[in-house]
mmCIF file of C-alpha atoms in Angstrom:
data_model
loop_
_atom_site.group_PDB
_atom_site.id
_atom_site.type_symbol
_atom_site.label_atom_id
_atom_site.label_comp_id
_atom_site.label_asym_id
_atom_site.label_seq_id
_atom_site.Cartn_x
_atom_site.Cartn_y
_atom_site.Cartn_z
ATOM 1 C CA MET A 164 -18.749 22.445 -101.361
ATOM 2 C CA ASP A 165 -20.089 23.836 -98.089
ATOM 3 C CA LYS A 166 -22.901 25.949 -99.555
ATOM 4 C CA PHE A 167 -23.476 28.026 -96.443
ATOM 5 C CA LEU A 168 -19.755 28.789 -96.066
ATOM 6 C CA ALA A 169 -19.545 29.719 -99.750
ATOM 7 C CA MET A 170 -22.475 32.127 -99.360
ATOM 8 C CA LYS A 171 -20.793 33.639 -96.307
ATOM 9 C CA MET A 172 -17.541 34.154 -98.188
ATOM 10 C CA PHE A 173 -19.360 35.655 -101.169
ATOM 11 C CA SER A 174 -21.289 38.065 -98.948
ATOM 12 C CA THR A 175 -18.176 39.055 -96.999
ATOM 13 C CA THR A 176 -16.285 39.644 -100.259
ATOM 14 C CA VAL A 177 -18.984 42.050 -101.381
ATOM 15 C CA ASP A 178 -19.008 43.863 -98.026
ATOM 16 C CA ALA A 179 -15.198 44.059 -97.904
ATOM 17 C CA ARG A 180 -14.968 44.953 -101.623
ATOM 18 C CA GLY A 181 -12.299 42.399 -102.365
ATOM 19 C CA PHE A 182 -11.131 38.823 -101.830
ATOM 20 C CA SER A 183 -8.044 39.751 -99.790
ATOM 21 C CA ALA A 184 -9.981 42.038 -97.470
ATOM 22 C CA ALA A 185 -12.652 39.366 -97.025
ATOM 23 C CA ALA A 186 -9.994 36.778 -96.226
ATOM 24 C CA ARG A 187 -8.474 39.027 -93.565
ATOM 25 C CA LYS A 188 -11.888 39.628 -92.053
ATOM 26 C CA LEU A 189 -12.673 35.912 -91.973
ATOM 27 C CA GLY A 190 -9.171 34.867 -90.883
ATOM 28 C CA VAL A 191 -8.574 32.508 -93.821
ATOM 29 C CA ALA A 192 -6.336 32.399 -96.876
ATOM 30 C CA THR A 193 -7.368 34.472 -99.892
ATOM 31 C CA SER A 194 -7.212 31.354 -102.024
ATOM 32 C CA SER A 195 -9.873 29.731 -99.830
ATOM 33 C CA VAL A 196 -12.247 32.626 -100.426
ATOM 34 C CA THR A 197 -11.723 32.733 -104.192
ATOM 35 C CA ARG A 198 -12.026 28.965 -104.479
ATOM 36 C CA LEU A 199 -15.374 28.799 -102.684
ATOM 37 C CA VAL A 200 -16.813 31.819 -104.501
ATOM 38 C CA ASP A 201 -15.750 30.268 -107.822
ATOM 39 C CA ALA A 202 -17.405 26.991 -106.791
ATOM 40 C CA LEU A 203 -20.591 28.846 -105.846
ATOM 41 C CA GLU A 204 -20.735 30.530 -109.260
ATOM 42 C CA THR A 205 -20.153 27.163 -110.970
ATOM 43 C CA GLU A 206 -22.996 25.554 -109.039
ATOM 44 C CA LEU A 207 -25.349 28.456 -109.789
ATOM 45 C CA GLY A 208 -24.286 28.584 -113.426
ATOM 46 C CA THR A 209 -23.800 32.337 -113.417
ATOM 47 C CA THR A 210 -21.196 34.993 -112.647
ATOM 48 C CA LEU A 211 -21.837 36.811 -109.384
ATOM 49 C CA LEU A 212 -18.788 39.084 -109.288
ATOM 50 C CA ASN A 213 -16.925 41.128 -111.855
ATOM 51 C CA ARG A 214 -13.203 40.809 -111.094
ATOM 52 C CA SER A 215 -10.511 43.350 -111.839
ATOM 53 C CA THR A 216 -6.987 43.820 -110.583
ATOM 54 C CA ARG A 217 -8.158 46.522 -108.178
ATOM 55 C CA GLN A 218 -11.612 45.527 -106.979
ATOM 56 C CA VAL A 219 -14.652 43.322 -107.390
ATOM 57 C CA SER A 220 -18.182 44.464 -108.216
ATOM 58 C CA LEU A 221 -21.547 42.759 -108.393
ATOM 59 C CA THR A 222 -23.077 41.587 -111.623
ATOM 60 C CA GLU A 223 -26.830 41.983 -112.027
ATOM 61 C CA ALA A 224 -27.345 38.384 -110.942
ATOM 62 C CA GLY A 225 -24.857 38.880 -108.123
ATOM 63 C CA ALA A 226 -26.761 41.888 -106.798
ATOM 64 C CA ARG A 227 -29.963 39.854 -106.605
ATOM 65 C CA TYR A 228 -28.177 36.941 -104.955
ATOM 66 C CA TYR A 229 -26.388 39.211 -102.479
ATOM 67 C CA ALA A 230 -29.685 40.807 -101.399
ATOM 68 C CA ARG A 231 -31.183 37.407 -100.691
ATOM 69 C CA THR A 232 -28.117 36.089 -98.860
ATOM 70 C CA ARG A 233 -28.159 39.169 -96.621
ATOM 71 C CA GLU A 234 -31.799 38.418 -95.789
ATOM 72 C CA ILE A 235 -30.812 34.876 -94.864
ATOM 73 C CA PHE A 236 -27.930 35.961 -92.618
ATOM 74 C CA GLU A 237 -30.051 38.639 -90.961
ATOM 75 C CA ALA A 238 -32.787 36.069 -90.321
ATOM 76 C CA LEU A 239 -30.221 33.731 -88.771
ATOM 77 C CA ASP A 240 -28.902 36.546 -86.580
ATOM 78 C CA GLU A 241 -32.448 37.296 -85.522
ATOM 79 C CA ALA A 242 -33.091 33.618 -84.748
ATOM 80 C CA ASP A 243 -29.972 33.507 -82.581
ATOM 81 C CA ALA A 244 -30.942 36.726 -80.846
ATOM 82 C CA SER A 245 -34.503 35.527 -80.218
ATOM 83 C CA VAL A 246 -33.104 32.693 -78.104
ATOM 84 C CA ALA A 247 -30.420 34.723 -76.360
ATOM 85 C CA ASP A 248 -32.926 37.552 -75.868
ATOM 86 C CA ARG A 249 -34.655 35.565 -73.136
ATOM 87 C CA GLY A 250 -31.526 35.548 -70.973
ATOM 88 C CA GLU A 251 -30.519 37.862 -68.168
ATOM 89 C CA GLU A 252 -29.141 40.627 -70.391
ATOM 90 C CA PRO A 253 -30.554 42.067 -73.647
ATOM 91 C CA VAL A 254 -28.498 41.076 -76.681
ATOM 92 C CA GLY A 255 -28.817 41.426 -80.444
ATOM 93 C CA VAL A 256 -30.440 44.066 -82.637
ATOM 94 C CA LEU A 257 -33.509 46.042 -81.551
ATOM 95 C CA ARG A 258 -35.294 47.658 -84.495
ATOM 96 C CA LEU A 259 -37.155 50.809 -83.476
ATOM 97 C CA CYS A 260 -39.346 53.470 -85.007
ATOM 98 C CA MET A 261 -40.342 56.729 -83.317
ATOM 99 C CA PRO A 262 -41.546 60.219 -84.254
ATOM 100 C CA VAL A 263 -38.815 62.448 -85.678
ATOM 101 C CA GLU A 264 -38.677 65.344 -83.230
ATOM 102 C CA PHE A 265 -39.604 63.269 -80.184
ATOM 103 C CA GLY A 266 -36.777 60.877 -81.014
ATOM 104 C CA ARG A 267 -34.313 63.672 -81.701
ATOM 105 C CA ARG A 268 -35.121 65.854 -78.692
ATOM 106 C CA VAL A 269 -36.346 63.484 -75.993
ATOM 107 C CA ILE A 270 -34.713 60.116 -76.707
ATOM 108 C CA ALA A 271 -31.472 60.746 -78.631
ATOM 109 C CA PRO A 272 -29.641 62.765 -75.936
ATOM 110 C CA HIS A 273 -29.824 59.758 -73.597
ATOM 111 C CA LEU A 274 -29.026 56.920 -76.001
ATOM 112 C CA GLY A 275 -25.331 56.931 -75.065
ATOM 113 C CA ALA A 276 -26.158 56.095 -71.460
ATOM 114 C CA PHE A 277 -28.582 53.382 -72.572
ATOM 115 C CA LEU A 278 -26.018 51.727 -74.863
ATOM 116 C CA ALA A 279 -23.336 51.906 -72.179
ATOM 117 C CA ARG A 280 -25.728 50.122 -69.825
ATOM 118 C CA HIS A 281 -26.431 47.381 -72.406
ATOM 119 C CA PRO A 282 -23.191 46.780 -74.356
ATOM 120 C CA ALA A 283 -24.473 43.599 -76.052
ATOM 121 C CA LEU A 284 -27.451 45.435 -77.552
ATOM 122 C CA GLU A 285 -27.464 47.152 -80.950
ATOM 123 C CA LEU A 286 -30.118 49.727 -81.865
ATOM 124 C CA ASP A 287 -31.417 50.159 -85.423
ATOM 125 C CA ILE A 288 -33.588 53.287 -85.325
ATOM 126 C CA ASP A 289 -35.859 54.860 -87.937
ATOM 127 C CA MET A 290 -37.535 58.171 -87.173
ATOM 128 C CA SER A 291 -40.794 58.889 -88.940
ATOM 129 C CA ASP A 292 -43.983 60.803 -88.208
ATOM 130 C CA ARG A 293 -45.969 58.226 -90.172
ATOM 131 C CA LEU A 294 -47.751 55.421 -88.333
ATOM 132 C CA ASP A 295 -45.600 52.505 -89.459
ATOM 133 C CA ASP A 296 -46.983 48.992 -89.495
ATOM 134 C CA LEU A 297 -45.281 46.611 -87.070
ATOM 135 C CA LEU A 298 -47.189 43.673 -88.529
ATOM 136 C CA ASP A 299 -44.799 43.379 -91.484
ATOM 137 C CA GLY A 300 -41.966 42.494 -89.090
ATOM 138 C CA ARG A 301 -39.829 45.485 -90.010
ATOM 139 C CA TYR A 302 -39.731 46.823 -86.441
ATOM 140 C CA ASP A 303 -39.622 45.189 -83.012
ATOM 141 C CA LEU A 304 -40.930 48.257 -81.209
ATOM 142 C CA SER A 305 -42.598 51.520 -82.167
ATOM 143 C CA ILE A 306 -43.022 54.624 -80.003
ATOM 144 C CA ARG A 307 -46.148 56.625 -80.819
ATOM 145 C CA LEU A 308 -47.718 59.747 -79.359
ATOM 146 C CA GLY A 309 -51.322 60.585 -78.733
ATOM 147 C CA ASP A 310 -53.240 57.438 -79.573
ATOM 148 C CA PRO A 311 -53.320 53.842 -78.368
ATOM 149 C CA SER A 312 -52.622 50.941 -80.686
ATOM 150 C CA PRO A 313 -54.480 51.198 -84.019
ATOM 151 C CA ASN A 314 -54.526 47.403 -84.264
ATOM 152 C CA GLU A 315 -55.844 44.845 -81.777
ATOM 153 C CA GLU A 316 -53.020 42.482 -82.735
ATOM 154 C CA LEU A 317 -50.445 44.800 -81.125
ATOM 155 C CA VAL A 318 -49.563 45.171 -77.464
ATOM 156 C CA CYS A 319 -49.839 48.797 -76.312
ATOM 157 C CA ARG A 320 -47.753 49.772 -73.280
ATOM 158 C CA PRO A 321 -48.220 53.322 -71.900
ATOM 159 C CA LEU A 322 -44.864 54.984 -71.175
ATOM 160 C CA GLY A 323 -45.887 58.456 -70.024
ATOM 161 C CA ARG A 324 -47.946 61.493 -70.876
ATOM 162 C CA PHE A 325 -47.475 64.910 -72.426
ATOM 163 C CA GLN A 326 -49.499 68.064 -73.050
ATOM 164 C CA ARG A 327 -50.233 70.040 -76.179
ATOM 165 C CA TRP A 328 -49.883 73.795 -75.942
ATOM 166 C CA LEU A 329 -51.334 76.532 -78.101
ATOM 167 C CA VAL A 330 -48.423 78.849 -78.811
ATOM 168 C CA ALA A 331 -47.605 81.922 -80.866
ATOM 169 C CA SER A 332 -44.693 84.326 -81.093
ATOM 170 C CA PRO A 333 -44.792 87.784 -79.513
ATOM 171 C CA ALA A 334 -44.316 89.232 -83.005
ATOM 172 C CA TYR A 335 -47.472 87.494 -84.269
ATOM 173 C CA LEU A 336 -49.508 88.544 -81.235
ATOM 174 C CA ALA A 337 -48.340 92.182 -81.314
ATOM 175 C CA GLY A 338 -51.163 94.494 -82.372
ATOM 176 C CA ARG A 339 -53.774 91.715 -82.283
ATOM 177 C CA GLU A 340 -56.581 91.277 -79.796
ATOM 178 C CA SER A 341 -55.516 88.902 -77.039
ATOM 179 C CA VAL A 342 -56.934 85.383 -77.282
ATOM 180 C CA GLN A 343 -59.230 84.912 -74.282
ATOM 181 C CA HIS A 344 -61.533 82.173 -75.646
ATOM 182 C CA PRO A 345 -61.040 79.250 -78.065
ATOM 183 C CA GLU A 346 -63.649 80.561 -80.494
ATOM 184 C CA GLN A 347 -61.335 83.483 -81.232
ATOM 185 C CA LEU A 348 -58.942 81.028 -82.935
ATOM 186 C CA SER A 349 -61.153 81.104 -86.036
ATOM 187 C CA ASP A 350 -59.943 84.674 -86.608
ATOM 188 C CA HIS A 351 -56.276 83.643 -86.589
ATOM 189 C CA ALA A 352 -53.797 81.919 -88.892
ATOM 190 C CA CYS A 353 -53.495 78.430 -87.422
ATOM 191 C CA LEU A 354 -50.542 76.204 -88.316
ATOM 192 C CA ARG A 355 -51.707 72.612 -88.345
ATOM 193 C CA PHE A 356 -50.118 69.187 -88.154
ATOM 194 C CA ARG A 357 -51.108 66.956 -91.069
ATOM 195 C CA TYR A 358 -52.543 63.567 -90.091
ATOM 196 C CA GLY A 359 -52.677 61.678 -93.380
ATOM 197 C CA GLN A 360 -54.973 63.379 -95.870
ATOM 198 C CA LYS A 361 -57.737 64.229 -93.422
ATOM 199 C CA ALA A 362 -57.620 67.433 -91.402
ATOM 200 C CA LYS A 363 -58.445 67.178 -87.706
ATOM 201 C CA ALA A 364 -60.374 69.794 -85.813
ATOM 202 C CA TRP A 365 -58.784 71.249 -82.698
ATOM 203 C CA ARG A 366 -60.603 70.038 -79.614
ATOM 204 C CA LEU A 367 -60.419 72.164 -76.477
ATOM 205 C CA ARG A 368 -61.785 71.176 -73.099
ATOM 206 C CA ARG A 369 -62.165 72.998 -69.794
ATOM 207 C CA GLY A 370 -64.109 71.211 -67.087
ATOM 208 C CA GLU A 371 -67.387 70.052 -68.608
ATOM 209 C CA THR A 372 -67.081 72.390 -71.589
ATOM 210 C CA GLN A 373 -65.743 70.923 -74.820
ATOM 211 C CA LEU A 374 -65.364 72.689 -78.167
ATOM 212 C CA GLU A 375 -64.313 71.438 -81.591
ATOM 213 C CA LEU A 376 -62.968 74.101 -83.933
ATOM 214 C CA GLU A 377 -62.310 73.795 -87.664
ATOM 215 C CA VAL A 378 -59.303 76.095 -87.781
ATOM 216 C CA THR A 379 -57.617 77.307 -90.959
ATOM 217 C CA GLY A 380 -54.279 78.814 -91.830
ATOM 218 C CA PRO A 381 -51.467 79.111 -94.370
ATOM 219 C CA LEU A 382 -49.499 75.989 -93.406
ATOM 220 C CA ARG A 383 -49.938 72.277 -92.781
ATOM 221 C CA SER A 384 -47.072 69.849 -92.289
ATOM 222 C CA ALA A 385 -46.344 66.351 -91.015
ATOM 223 C CA ASN A 386 -43.167 67.626 -89.329
ATOM 224 C CA ALA A 387 -43.647 69.182 -85.913
ATOM 225 C CA ASP A 388 -40.397 71.146 -85.885
ATOM 226 C CA LEU A 389 -41.247 72.790 -89.207
ATOM 227 C CA LEU A 390 -44.445 74.067 -87.566
ATOM 228 C CA ARG A 391 -42.426 75.219 -84.554
ATOM 229 C CA GLU A 392 -40.036 77.180 -86.767
ATOM 230 C CA ALA A 393 -42.921 78.803 -88.619
ATOM 231 C CA THR A 394 -44.506 79.726 -85.295
ATOM 232 C CA LEU A 395 -41.248 81.260 -84.084
ATOM 233 C CA ALA A 396 -41.138 83.261 -87.322
ATOM 234 C CA GLY A 397 -44.534 84.794 -86.540
ATOM 235 C CA SER A 398 -46.638 82.899 -89.085
ATOM 236 C CA GLY A 399 -49.478 82.027 -86.755
ATOM 237 C CA ILE A 400 -50.732 79.943 -83.826
ATOM 238 C CA ALA A 401 -49.747 76.282 -83.527
ATOM 239 C CA LEU A 402 -50.823 73.359 -81.366
ATOM 240 C CA LEU A 403 -47.554 71.666 -80.358
ATOM 241 C CA ALA A 404 -46.272 69.226 -77.750
ATOM 242 C CA ASP A 405 -44.924 70.701 -74.526
ATOM 243 C CA TRP A 406 -41.632 68.783 -74.871
ATOM 244 C CA LEU A 407 -41.079 70.558 -78.202
ATOM 245 C CA VAL A 408 -41.789 74.153 -77.166
ATOM 246 C CA HIS A 409 -41.359 74.417 -73.385
ATOM 247 C CA GLU A 410 -37.873 75.923 -73.749
ATOM 248 C CA ASP A 411 -39.170 78.487 -76.245
ATOM 249 C CA VAL A 412 -41.965 79.451 -73.857
ATOM 250 C CA ALA A 413 -39.581 79.689 -70.900
ATOM 251 C CA ALA A 414 -37.245 81.919 -72.937
ATOM 252 C CA GLY A 415 -40.074 84.154 -74.153
ATOM 253 C CA ARG A 416 -39.640 83.216 -77.814
ATOM 254 C CA LEU A 417 -43.170 81.819 -77.769
ATOM 255 C CA GLN A 418 -46.179 82.628 -75.643
ATOM 256 C CA ARG A 419 -48.607 80.007 -74.434
ATOM 257 C CA LEU A 420 -52.286 80.769 -75.117
ATOM 258 C CA LEU A 421 -55.363 79.572 -73.234
ATOM 259 C CA PRO A 422 -53.332 77.597 -70.662
ATOM 260 C CA ASP A 423 -56.459 76.683 -68.682
ATOM 261 C CA TRP A 424 -57.843 74.723 -71.663
ATOM 262 C CA GLN A 425 -56.737 71.195 -72.591
ATOM 263 C CA ALA A 426 -56.102 71.029 -76.324
ATOM 264 C CA SER A 427 -55.708 68.168 -78.794
ATOM 265 C CA PRO A 428 -56.198 67.400 -82.497
ATOM 266 C CA GLY A 429 -59.532 65.643 -82.628
ATOM 267 C CA ALA A 430 -59.997 62.875 -80.063
ATOM 268 C CA ALA A 431 -56.246 62.203 -79.730
ATOM 269 C CA ASN A 432 -55.181 61.629 -76.145
ATOM 270 C CA ASP A 433 -52.008 62.704 -74.380
ATOM 271 C CA SER A 434 -50.356 59.318 -73.927
ATOM 272 C CA ILE A 435 -46.930 58.151 -75.096
ATOM 273 C CA ASN A 436 -47.141 54.482 -76.030
ATOM 274 C CA ALA A 437 -44.855 51.601 -76.907
ATOM 275 C CA LEU A 438 -46.320 49.221 -79.500
ATOM 276 C CA TYR A 439 -45.024 45.737 -80.209
ATOM 277 C CA LEU A 440 -46.177 42.313 -81.343
ATOM 278 C CA PRO A 441 -47.322 39.780 -78.719
ATOM 279 C CA ASN A 442 -44.415 37.446 -79.541
ATOM 280 C CA HIS A 443 -42.050 40.121 -78.137
ATOM 281 C CA ARG A 444 -43.619 40.031 -74.675
ATOM 282 C CA GLY A 445 -40.660 38.144 -73.199
ATOM 283 C CA SER A 446 -38.010 40.046 -75.134
ATOM 284 C CA ARG A 447 -35.221 41.464 -72.974
ATOM 285 C CA ARG A 448 -34.391 43.924 -75.747
ATOM 286 C CA VAL A 449 -37.919 45.333 -75.848
ATOM 287 C CA SER A 450 -38.245 45.332 -72.051
ATOM 288 C CA ALA A 451 -34.935 47.151 -71.625
ATOM 289 C CA PHE A 452 -35.900 49.945 -73.999
ATOM 290 C CA ILE A 453 -39.359 50.306 -72.489
ATOM 291 C CA ALA A 454 -37.831 50.614 -69.013
ATOM 292 C CA PHE A 455 -35.403 53.205 -70.363
ATOM 293 C CA CYS A 456 -38.259 55.280 -71.835
ATOM 294 C CA GLU A 457 -40.325 55.006 -68.652
ATOM 295 C CA GLY A 458 -37.373 56.379 -66.704
ATOM 296 C CA LEU A 459 -37.031 59.322 -69.081
ATOM 297 C CA LEU A 460 -40.722 60.108 -69.134
ATOM 298 C CA ALA A 461 -41.479 59.713 -65.430
ATOM 299 C CA PRO A 462 -43.237 62.799 -64.016
#
């Protein structure tokens, strides 16, 4: 028995949900698929698939075996791609992670053009506001805002910059004293982004003057758009990225406060960075996506 071929036929049968469908997908006779899957079960000494006249389903042992075979095939695909990825054109799967709203608003509208430009490339994208660890090999590339690499083992490539704006709705500001100085923020409801479990003071700078303010308010969240929606609803003042709220400010739905002060949460900077492991330095997939982001984020 060709063990690798038998594993491939077993895995394809699970994906196709039947022997006949798997045979059509593989371009072989149904009897060839059933014979090799039967032989694989005999060698393993266990039943991997429950058979019925209408469909097949995984046994408990089969589910465990299927998960491991998928890991093997994905690793083989990655090994193939790692060689081809040094060619002229990017090929294979690029696994990405980026912040939710940044990915949705800034990157996603342009992905169609990127994929059309690189037809041999497949993107596998997670969007999360958590700082995910690239060291476990789950991602090839991570886009992060505001801070350089948290780990010296990672390569940090600056892609562009952004600003953070203090904003509030006209409804919230109506009837309140206008905010002319950062210290007045302590008298307001401030809607804050949650960075892990530790709150970060708002740092404001103008020329040589720098202030750190421990602001308070009725809402904290790790989702930037939730804070934006609450700000639009008149719940308070928020410190949000310009790419998230510039349309609201232009339309008058939000008003920018203290525009002559640079604002940030704590010591966070205003950079947009690409993070990846050193062994991806020559990757055409990584380089292609970095070039794409640099084009989008150019001043």
